[in-house]
CSV table of C-alpha atoms in Angstrom, one decimal:
chain,number,residue,atom,x,y,z
A,1,UNK,CA,-84.3,26.9,8.9
A,2,UNK,CA,-85.8,24.7,6.2
A,3,UNK,CA,-88.4,26.4,4.2
A,4,UNK,CA,-92.1,24.9,3.7
A,5,UNK,CA,-92.9,27.1,0.6
A,6,UNK,CA,-91.4,28.6,-2.2
A,7,UNK,CA,-92.3,32.3,-0.9
A,8,UNK,CA,-88.8,33.1,-0.3
A,9,UNK,CA,-87.2,31.5,-3.4
A,10,UNK,CA,-86.1,33.9,-5.8
A,11,UNK,CA,-84.5,33.0,-9.2
A,12,UNK,CA,-82.5,35.6,-11.4
A,13,UNK,CA,-80.9,35.1,-14.7
A,14,UNK,CA,-77.9,36.1,-16.4
A,15,UNK,CA,-77.8,37.0,-20.1
A,16,UNK,CA,-76.6,33.5,-21.6
A,17,UNK,CA,-80.0,31.8,-21.4
A,18,UNK,CA,-82.9,33.7,-20.3
A,19,UNK,CA,-85.6,31.4,-21.9
A,20,UNK,CA,-84.4,28.5,-20.0
A,21,UNK,CA,-84.6,30.4,-16.6
A,22,UNK,CA,-88.0,31.5,-17.6
A,23,UNK,CA,-88.9,27.9,-18.2
A,24,UNK,CA,-87.5,26.8,-14.7
A,25,UNK,CA,-89.6,29.6,-13.0
A,26,UNK,CA,-92.9,28.8,-15.0
A,27,UNK,CA,-92.4,25.0,-13.8
A,28,UNK,CA,-92.1,26.1,-10.3
A,29,UNK,CA,-95.0,28.6,-10.5
A,30,UNK,CA,-92.7,31.7,-9.5
A,31,UNK,CA,-91.8,34.8,-11.4
A,32,UNK,CA,-88.3,35.3,-12.6
A,33,UNK,CA,-86.8,38.4,-10.8
A,34,UNK,CA,-85.6,41.3,-13.0
A,35,UNK,CA,-81.8,41.8,-13.7
A,36,UNK,CA,-80.7,44.9,-15.2
A,37,UNK,CA,-77.3,44.9,-17.4
A,38,UNK,CA,-75.7,48.0,-18.7
A,39,UNK,CA,-72.2,48.1,-20.4
A,40,UNK,CA,-70.4,51.5,-20.2
A,41,UNK,CA,-68.5,53.2,-23.2
A,42,UNK,CA,-65.3,52.0,-21.7
A,43,UNK,CA,-66.7,48.4,-21.9
A,44,UNK,CA,-67.2,48.2,-18.0
A,45,UNK,CA,-70.1,46.0,-17.1
A,46,UNK,CA,-72.7,47.2,-14.5
A,47,UNK,CA,-75.3,44.7,-13.0
A,48,UNK,CA,-78.1,45.4,-10.7
A,49,UNK,CA,-80.5,43.0,-9.2
A,50,UNK,CA,-84.0,44.3,-9.6
A,51,UNK,CA,-85.4,43.1,-6.2
A,52,UNK,CA,-84.0,43.1,-2.8
A,53,UNK,CA,-82.5,39.6,-1.8
A,54,UNK,CA,-82.2,40.2,1.9
A,55,UNK,CA,-82.9,37.1,3.7
A,56,UNK,CA,-83.9,35.3,0.4
A,57,UNK,CA,-82.7,31.9,-0.9
A,58,UNK,CA,-81.1,33.3,-4.2
A,59,UNK,CA,-80.7,31.1,-7.3
A,60,UNK,CA,-78.8,32.7,-10.2
A,61,UNK,CA,-79.1,30.9,-13.7
A,62,UNK,CA,-76.0,31.5,-16.1
A,63,UNK,CA,-74.8,29.0,-18.8
A,64,UNK,CA,-71.0,29.5,-19.2
A,65,UNK,CA,-71.5,29.6,-23.0
A,66,UNK,CA,-69.7,32.1,-25.7
A,67,UNK,CA,-68.7,34.8,-25.1
A,68,UNK,CA,-67.5,32.7,-22.1
A,69,UNK,CA,-65.7,35.2,-20.3
A,70,UNK,CA,-68.5,37.7,-20.2
A,71,UNK,CA,-70.9,35.2,-19.1
A,72,UNK,CA,-68.5,34.1,-16.3
A,73,UNK,CA,-67.8,37.6,-15.0
A,74,UNK,CA,-71.5,38.2,-15.3
A,75,UNK,CA,-72.3,35.3,-12.9
A,76,UNK,CA,-69.5,36.3,-10.5
A,77,UNK,CA,-71.0,39.9,-10.3
A,78,UNK,CA,-74.4,38.6,-9.6
A,79,UNK,CA,-73.0,36.2,-6.9
A,80,UNK,CA,-71.2,39.2,-5.4
A,81,UNK,CA,-74.4,41.3,-5.4
A,82,UNK,CA,-76.4,38.8,-4.0
A,83,UNK,CA,-74.0,37.5,-1.2
A,84,UNK,CA,-73.2,41.0,-0.2
A,85,UNK,CA,-76.9,42.2,-0.4
A,86,UNK,CA,-77.9,40.0,2.5
A,87,UNK,CA,-79.3,36.8,0.9
A,88,UNK,CA,-79.7,33.8,3.2
A,89,UNK,CA,-78.2,31.5,0.6
A,90,UNK,CA,-76.7,31.8,-2.8
A,91,UNK,CA,-76.8,29.3,-5.4
A,92,UNK,CA,-75.2,29.3,-8.9
A,93,UNK,CA,-77.3,27.4,-11.2
A,94,UNK,CA,-74.6,26.7,-14.2
A,95,UNK,CA,-76.6,24.4,-16.8
A,96,UNK,CA,-73.4,24.3,-18.9
A,97,UNK,CA,-69.9,24.7,-17.3
A,98,UNK,CA,-67.8,25.4,-20.2
A,99,UNK,CA,-64.4,24.9,-18.5
A,100,UNK,CA,-64.9,21.2,-17.7
A,101,UNK,CA,-62.5,20.2,-20.4
A,102,UNK,CA,-59.6,21.9,-18.7
A,103,UNK,CA,-59.4,19.4,-15.9
A,104,UNK,CA,-55.8,18.5,-15.9
A,105,UNK,CA,-52.5,19.7,-16.8
A,106,UNK,CA,-51.8,18.0,-20.3
A,107,UNK,CA,-48.8,20.4,-21.3
A,108,UNK,CA,-46.2,22.5,-19.5
A,109,UNK,CA,-47.1,25.7,-18.2
A,110,UNK,CA,-50.9,25.6,-18.5
A,111,UNK,CA,-53.8,26.3,-16.2
A,112,UNK,CA,-56.1,23.8,-14.7
A,113,UNK,CA,-59.1,26.3,-15.8
A,114,UNK,CA,-61.9,24.1,-14.5
A,115,UNK,CA,-60.2,24.5,-11.1
A,116,UNK,CA,-59.6,28.3,-11.4
A,117,UNK,CA,-63.0,28.8,-12.5
A,118,UNK,CA,-64.4,27.0,-9.6
A,119,UNK,CA,-62.2,28.8,-7.2
A,120,UNK,CA,-63.6,32.4,-8.7
A,121,UNK,CA,-67.3,31.1,-8.7
A,122,UNK,CA,-66.8,30.2,-4.8
A,123,UNK,CA,-64.8,33.6,-4.2
A,124,UNK,CA,-67.5,35.5,-5.6
A,125,UNK,CA,-70.1,34.4,-3.3
A,126,UNK,CA,-71.6,31.0,-4.1
A,127,UNK,CA,-72.6,28.8,-1.2
A,128,UNK,CA,-73.8,25.9,-3.7
A,129,UNK,CA,-73.7,25.1,-7.3
A,130,UNK,CA,-76.2,23.2,-9.5
A,131,UNK,CA,-74.7,22.0,-12.8
A,132,UNK,CA,-75.6,19.7,-15.5
A,133,UNK,CA,-73.6,16.9,-17.3
A,134,UNK,CA,-70.1,18.1,-16.5
A,135,UNK,CA,-67.6,17.1,-19.2
A,136,UNK,CA,-65.3,15.5,-16.6
A,137,UNK,CA,-66.5,14.1,-13.3
A,138,UNK,CA,-63.7,15.2,-11.4
A,139,UNK,CA,-64.7,18.9,-12.0
A,140,UNK,CA,-66.9,18.1,-9.1
A,141,UNK,CA,-63.9,17.7,-6.6
A,142,UNK,CA,-62.6,21.0,-7.8
A,143,UNK,CA,-65.4,23.0,-5.8
A,144,UNK,CA,-65.0,23.6,-2.0
A,145,UNK,CA,-68.9,24.1,-1.7
A,146,UNK,CA,-71.6,21.6,-2.3
A,147,UNK,CA,-72.2,20.7,-5.8
A,148,UNK,CA,-75.4,19.1,-7.4
A,149,UNK,CA,-74.2,17.5,-10.7
A,150,UNK,CA,-77.4,16.6,-12.3
A,151,UNK,CA,-78.0,14.5,-15.5
A,152,UNK,CA,-79.9,14.9,-18.6
A,153,UNK,CA,-80.3,11.2,-19.3
A,154,UNK,CA,-83.9,10.6,-17.9
A,155,UNK,CA,-84.9,13.4,-20.4
A,156,UNK,CA,-83.1,11.8,-23.2
A,157,UNK,CA,-84.2,8.5,-22.5
A,158,UNK,CA,-88.0,9.5,-22.5
A,159,UNK,CA,-87.7,10.7,-26.1
A,160,UNK,CA,-86.0,7.7,-27.3
A,161,UNK,CA,-88.4,5.2,-25.6
A,162,UNK,CA,-91.0,6.5,-27.6
A,163,UNK,CA,-89.3,5.4,-30.8
A,164,UNK,CA,-89.0,1.8,-32.4
A,165,UNK,CA,-85.3,0.8,-31.4
A,166,UNK,CA,-85.1,-2.5,-32.9
A,167,UNK,CA,-81.7,-2.8,-35.0
A,168,UNK,CA,-80.5,0.2,-33.0
A,169,UNK,CA,-77.1,0.4,-31.0
A,170,UNK,CA,-76.0,3.3,-28.5
A,171,UNK,CA,-72.4,4.4,-29.5
A,172,UNK,CA,-70.1,6.4,-26.9
A,173,UNK,CA,-67.5,7.9,-29.0
A,174,UNK,CA,-64.7,7.3,-26.2
A,175,UNK,CA,-64.2,5.5,-23.1
A,176,UNK,CA,-64.6,8.5,-21.1
A,177,UNK,CA,-68.3,8.6,-21.8
A,178,UNK,CA,-68.9,4.9,-22.0
A,179,UNK,CA,-70.1,4.5,-18.3
A,180,UNK,CA,-72.8,7.1,-18.7
A,181,UNK,CA,-74.0,5.9,-22.0
A,182,UNK,CA,-74.1,2.4,-20.6
A,183,UNK,CA,-76.8,3.8,-18.2
A,184,UNK,CA,-78.7,4.9,-21.0
A,185,UNK,CA,-78.3,1.7,-22.8
A,186,UNK,CA,-79.5,-0.3,-20.2
A,187,UNK,CA,-82.7,2.0,-19.9
A,188,UNK,CA,-83.4,1.5,-23.4
A,189,UNK,CA,-82.5,-2.0,-23.4
A,190,UNK,CA,-80.2,-1.8,-26.5
A,191,UNK,CA,-76.4,-2.7,-27.0
A,192,UNK,CA,-73.7,-0.4,-26.4
A,193,UNK,CA,-70.6,0.0,-28.4
A,194,UNK,CA,-67.5,2.3,-27.6
A,195,UNK,CA,-65.2,3.9,-29.8
A,196,UNK,CA,-61.4,4.3,-29.0
A,197,UNK,CA,-61.0,8.0,-29.8
A,198,UNK,CA,-57.4,9.8,-30.3
A,199,UNK,CA,-57.5,13.5,-30.1
A,200,UNK,CA,-55.2,15.2,-32.6
A,201,UNK,CA,-56.1,18.7,-32.2
A,202,UNK,CA,-59.1,21.0,-31.0
A,203,UNK,CA,-61.1,20.0,-34.1
A,204,UNK,CA,-59.4,16.7,-35.3
A,205,UNK,CA,-59.7,13.3,-33.8
A,206,UNK,CA,-59.0,9.6,-35.1
A,207,UNK,CA,-61.4,6.6,-34.1
A,208,UNK,CA,-59.0,3.7,-34.1
A,209,UNK,CA,-61.6,0.9,-33.3
A,210,UNK,CA,-65.1,0.5,-32.3
A,211,UNK,CA,-65.4,-1.9,-29.4
A,212,UNK,CA,-68.7,-4.1,-29.6
A,213,UNK,CA,-69.0,-3.8,-33.2
A,214,UNK,CA,-70.3,-7.1,-33.4
A,215,UNK,CA,-73.5,-6.0,-32.2
A,216,UNK,CA,-74.1,-3.0,-34.6
A,217,UNK,CA,-77.5,-2.8,-36.3
A,218,UNK,CA,-78.6,-0.6,-39.0
A,219,UNK,CA,-79.2,2.3,-36.9
A,220,UNK,CA,-76.7,4.0,-34.5
A,221,UNK,CA,-77.3,6.7,-31.7
A,222,UNK,CA,-74.0,8.4,-31.0
A,223,UNK,CA,-74.2,10.3,-27.8
A,224,UNK,CA,-71.7,12.4,-25.8
A,225,UNK,CA,-72.0,15.2,-23.2
A,226,UNK,CA,-71.5,18.1,-25.9
A,227,UNK,CA,-71.2,18.8,-29.4
A,228,UNK,CA,-68.8,21.6,-30.0
A,229,UNK,CA,-67.2,21.7,-33.5
A,230,UNK,CA,-68.8,18.3,-34.3
A,231,UNK,CA,-65.5,16.7,-35.2
A,232,UNK,CA,-66.0,13.5,-32.8
A,233,UNK,CA,-69.6,13.0,-33.7
A,234,UNK,CA,-68.8,13.2,-37.4
A,235,UNK,CA,-65.8,11.1,-37.5
A,236,UNK,CA,-67.7,8.5,-35.5
A,237,UNK,CA,-70.6,8.6,-37.9
A,238,UNK,CA,-68.4,8.0,-40.9
A,239,UNK,CA,-66.5,5.4,-39.0
A,240,UNK,CA,-69.7,3.6,-38.2
A,241,UNK,CA,-71.0,4.0,-41.9
A,242,UNK,CA,-68.1,2.9,-43.8
A,243,UNK,CA,-66.5,0.1,-41.6
A,244,UNK,CA,-69.7,-1.3,-40.1
A,245,UNK,CA,-72.5,-0.7,-42.5
A,246,UNK,CA,-74.5,1.6,-40.4
A,247,UNK,CA,-77.1,3.3,-42.4
A,248,UNK,CA,-78.9,5.6,-40.2
A,249,UNK,CA,-77.3,7.9,-37.5
A,250,UNK,CA,-78.7,10.2,-34.7
A,251,UNK,CA,-76.4,12.5,-32.8
A,252,UNK,CA,-77.3,13.1,-29.2
A,253,UNK,CA,-75.7,15.4,-26.6
A,254,UNK,CA,-76.8,17.2,-23.7
A,255,UNK,CA,-75.0,20.4,-24.5
A,256,UNK,CA,-75.4,21.6,-28.2
A,257,UNK,CA,-72.8,24.5,-28.8
A,258,UNK,CA,-72.7,23.8,-32.5
A,259,UNK,CA,-69.5,26.3,-32.7
A,260,UNK,CA,-67.3,27.1,-35.7
A,261,UNK,CA,-68.2,25.1,-38.6
A,262,UNK,CA,-70.1,22.4,-36.7
A,263,UNK,CA,-73.5,23.0,-38.6
A,264,UNK,CA,-72.0,22.5,-41.8
A,265,UNK,CA,-70.0,19.5,-40.9
A,266,UNK,CA,-73.1,17.7,-39.7
A,267,UNK,CA,-75.3,18.7,-42.6
A,268,UNK,CA,-72.6,17.2,-45.1
A,269,UNK,CA,-73.0,14.0,-43.7
A,270,UNK,CA,-76.2,12.3,-45.7
A,271,UNK,CA,-77.0,9.6,-43.4
A,272,UNK,CA,-77.2,11.7,-40.2
A,273,UNK,CA,-81.1,11.9,-40.0
A,274,UNK,CA,-81.5,13.3,-36.7
A,275,UNK,CA,-79.7,15.6,-33.8
A,276,UNK,CA,-81.1,15.7,-30.3
A,277,UNK,CA,-80.0,18.0,-27.7
A,278,UNK,CA,-81.2,19.9,-24.6
A,279,UNK,CA,-81.6,23.5,-23.9
A,280,UNK,CA,-78.7,24.2,-21.7
A,281,UNK,CA,-77.1,26.3,-24.5
A,282,UNK,CA,-79.1,29.1,-26.1
A,283,UNK,CA,-77.8,28.6,-29.9
A,284,UNK,CA,-80.7,29.7,-32.2
A,285,UNK,CA,-78.3,29.3,-35.1
A,286,UNK,CA,-78.3,25.5,-34.5
A,287,UNK,CA,-81.9,25.5,-36.0
A,288,UNK,CA,-80.1,25.5,-39.4
A,289,UNK,CA,-79.3,21.8,-38.9
A,290,UNK,CA,-82.3,19.7,-40.3
A,291,UNK,CA,-84.4,17.5,-38.1
A,292,UNK,CA,-83.2,19.3,-35.0
A,293,UNK,CA,-85.0,18.1,-31.8
A,294,UNK,CA,-84.5,20.2,-28.5
A,295,UNK,CA,-85.6,18.5,-25.3
A,296,UNK,CA,-85.9,21.0,-22.2
A,297,UNK,CA,-84.1,20.2,-19.0
A,298,UNK,CA,-86.0,22.9,-17.0
A,299,UNK,CA,-88.1,20.4,-15.2
A,300,UNK,CA,-84.7,18.5,-14.0
A,301,UNK,CA,-83.2,21.9,-13.0
A,302,UNK,CA,-86.2,23.3,-11.1
A,303,UNK,CA,-86.7,20.0,-9.1
A,304,UNK,CA,-82.9,20.4,-8.2
A,305,UNK,CA,-83.7,24.0,-7.2
A,306,UNK,CA,-87.1,22.9,-5.3
A,307,UNK,CA,-85.3,20.2,-3.4
A,308,UNK,CA,-82.7,22.4,-2.3
A,309,UNK,CA,-84.9,25.1,-1.1
A,310,UNK,CA,-87.3,22.7,0.8
A,311,UNK,CA,-84.1,21.0,2.3
A,312,UNK,CA,-85.0,17.6,0.4
A,313,UNK,CA,-82.9,15.1,-1.2
A,314,UNK,CA,-81.7,15.4,-4.9
A,315,UNK,CA,-80.1,11.9,-5.0
A,316,UNK,CA,-82.4,10.8,-7.8
A,317,UNK,CA,-81.2,13.6,-10.0
A,318,UNK,CA,-77.4,13.0,-9.6
A,319,UNK,CA,-75.6,12.1,-12.7
A,320,UNK,CA,-73.2,10.0,-10.9
A,321,UNK,CA,-76.1,8.0,-8.8
A,322,UNK,CA,-78.7,6.8,-10.6
A,323,UNK,CA,-81.3,4.9,-8.4
A,324,UNK,CA,-84.5,5.1,-10.4
A,325,UNK,CA,-85.6,4.2,-13.7
A,326,UNK,CA,-86.3,7.2,-16.2
A,327,UNK,CA,-90.2,6.6,-15.6
A,328,UNK,CA,-89.8,7.2,-11.7
A,329,UNK,CA,-87.6,10.1,-12.2
A,330,UNK,CA,-90.1,11.6,-14.9
A,331,UNK,CA,-93.0,10.9,-12.5
A,332,UNK,CA,-91.1,12.9,-9.6
A,333,UNK,CA,-90.6,15.9,-11.8
A,334,UNK,CA,-94.4,15.9,-12.8
A,335,UNK,CA,-95.7,15.8,-9.2
A,336,UNK,CA,-94.1,19.1,-8.6
């Protein structure tokens, strides 16, 4: 039976990003339900949902951020509690799905962890998944349950639409992200350039060439799905500066992890004037980056939750299917 109100919509949060869950609930005008966490002396985790979920439509918000294994197991426990507690439907809301990089066998005797994590989440009790900006679109197919793959591009587009983008080019550091970057470039009406990246290790990359470099301007906006160690972004920034004369670089991503030495690596690039990310990842240490700007994706996730609960289409929010302009998506979000 399709719901007509939000009365039976219950949202709980794991420990990875409680502020984002609170923002989602504030947008929807409903309370964040309590969750109790305890870790025993033997390191065993104990979780209790603080409200009965019987016959409720339950959404569990948890980003798979460091410590990834702890947060994944928290999510699995919460899914199991909600499923066995009589919830009518249980949806895992995973703003950042960390194992999206492990989407293939790139060496002998290795695990396709993105598939394994999908199976674990499903087995734990998820009926549906809502996520944001997967590193690899094929991860969508690893889930045997419905998955709504949302995008932050409309949010990022609105931010840059307020700026003077003359003499600006949008740059994707590799071919893999070029299709999504081209959507943003079209919306902003600026040219697109694409790097040819070769990964040498977890933190080392080489940029062999920049395709479309004839259209580069004084300013470049480099965009990728995430900034982990910052190696790719920094290498691309230096390539654009040294080989193509770019003087002003903005780094943009959906998921700002800023792991390891990423913050210092970015701060050492004098012509990086701004870093823009979203709040899919709770990373307070990132505010050590000068001119960091964090856009919230709470309205996008909230609209995904609302549409699912009310049995409405979420087509305009999909990452792989964009029919609306950023303004139309924004207006849909504001209407509530």
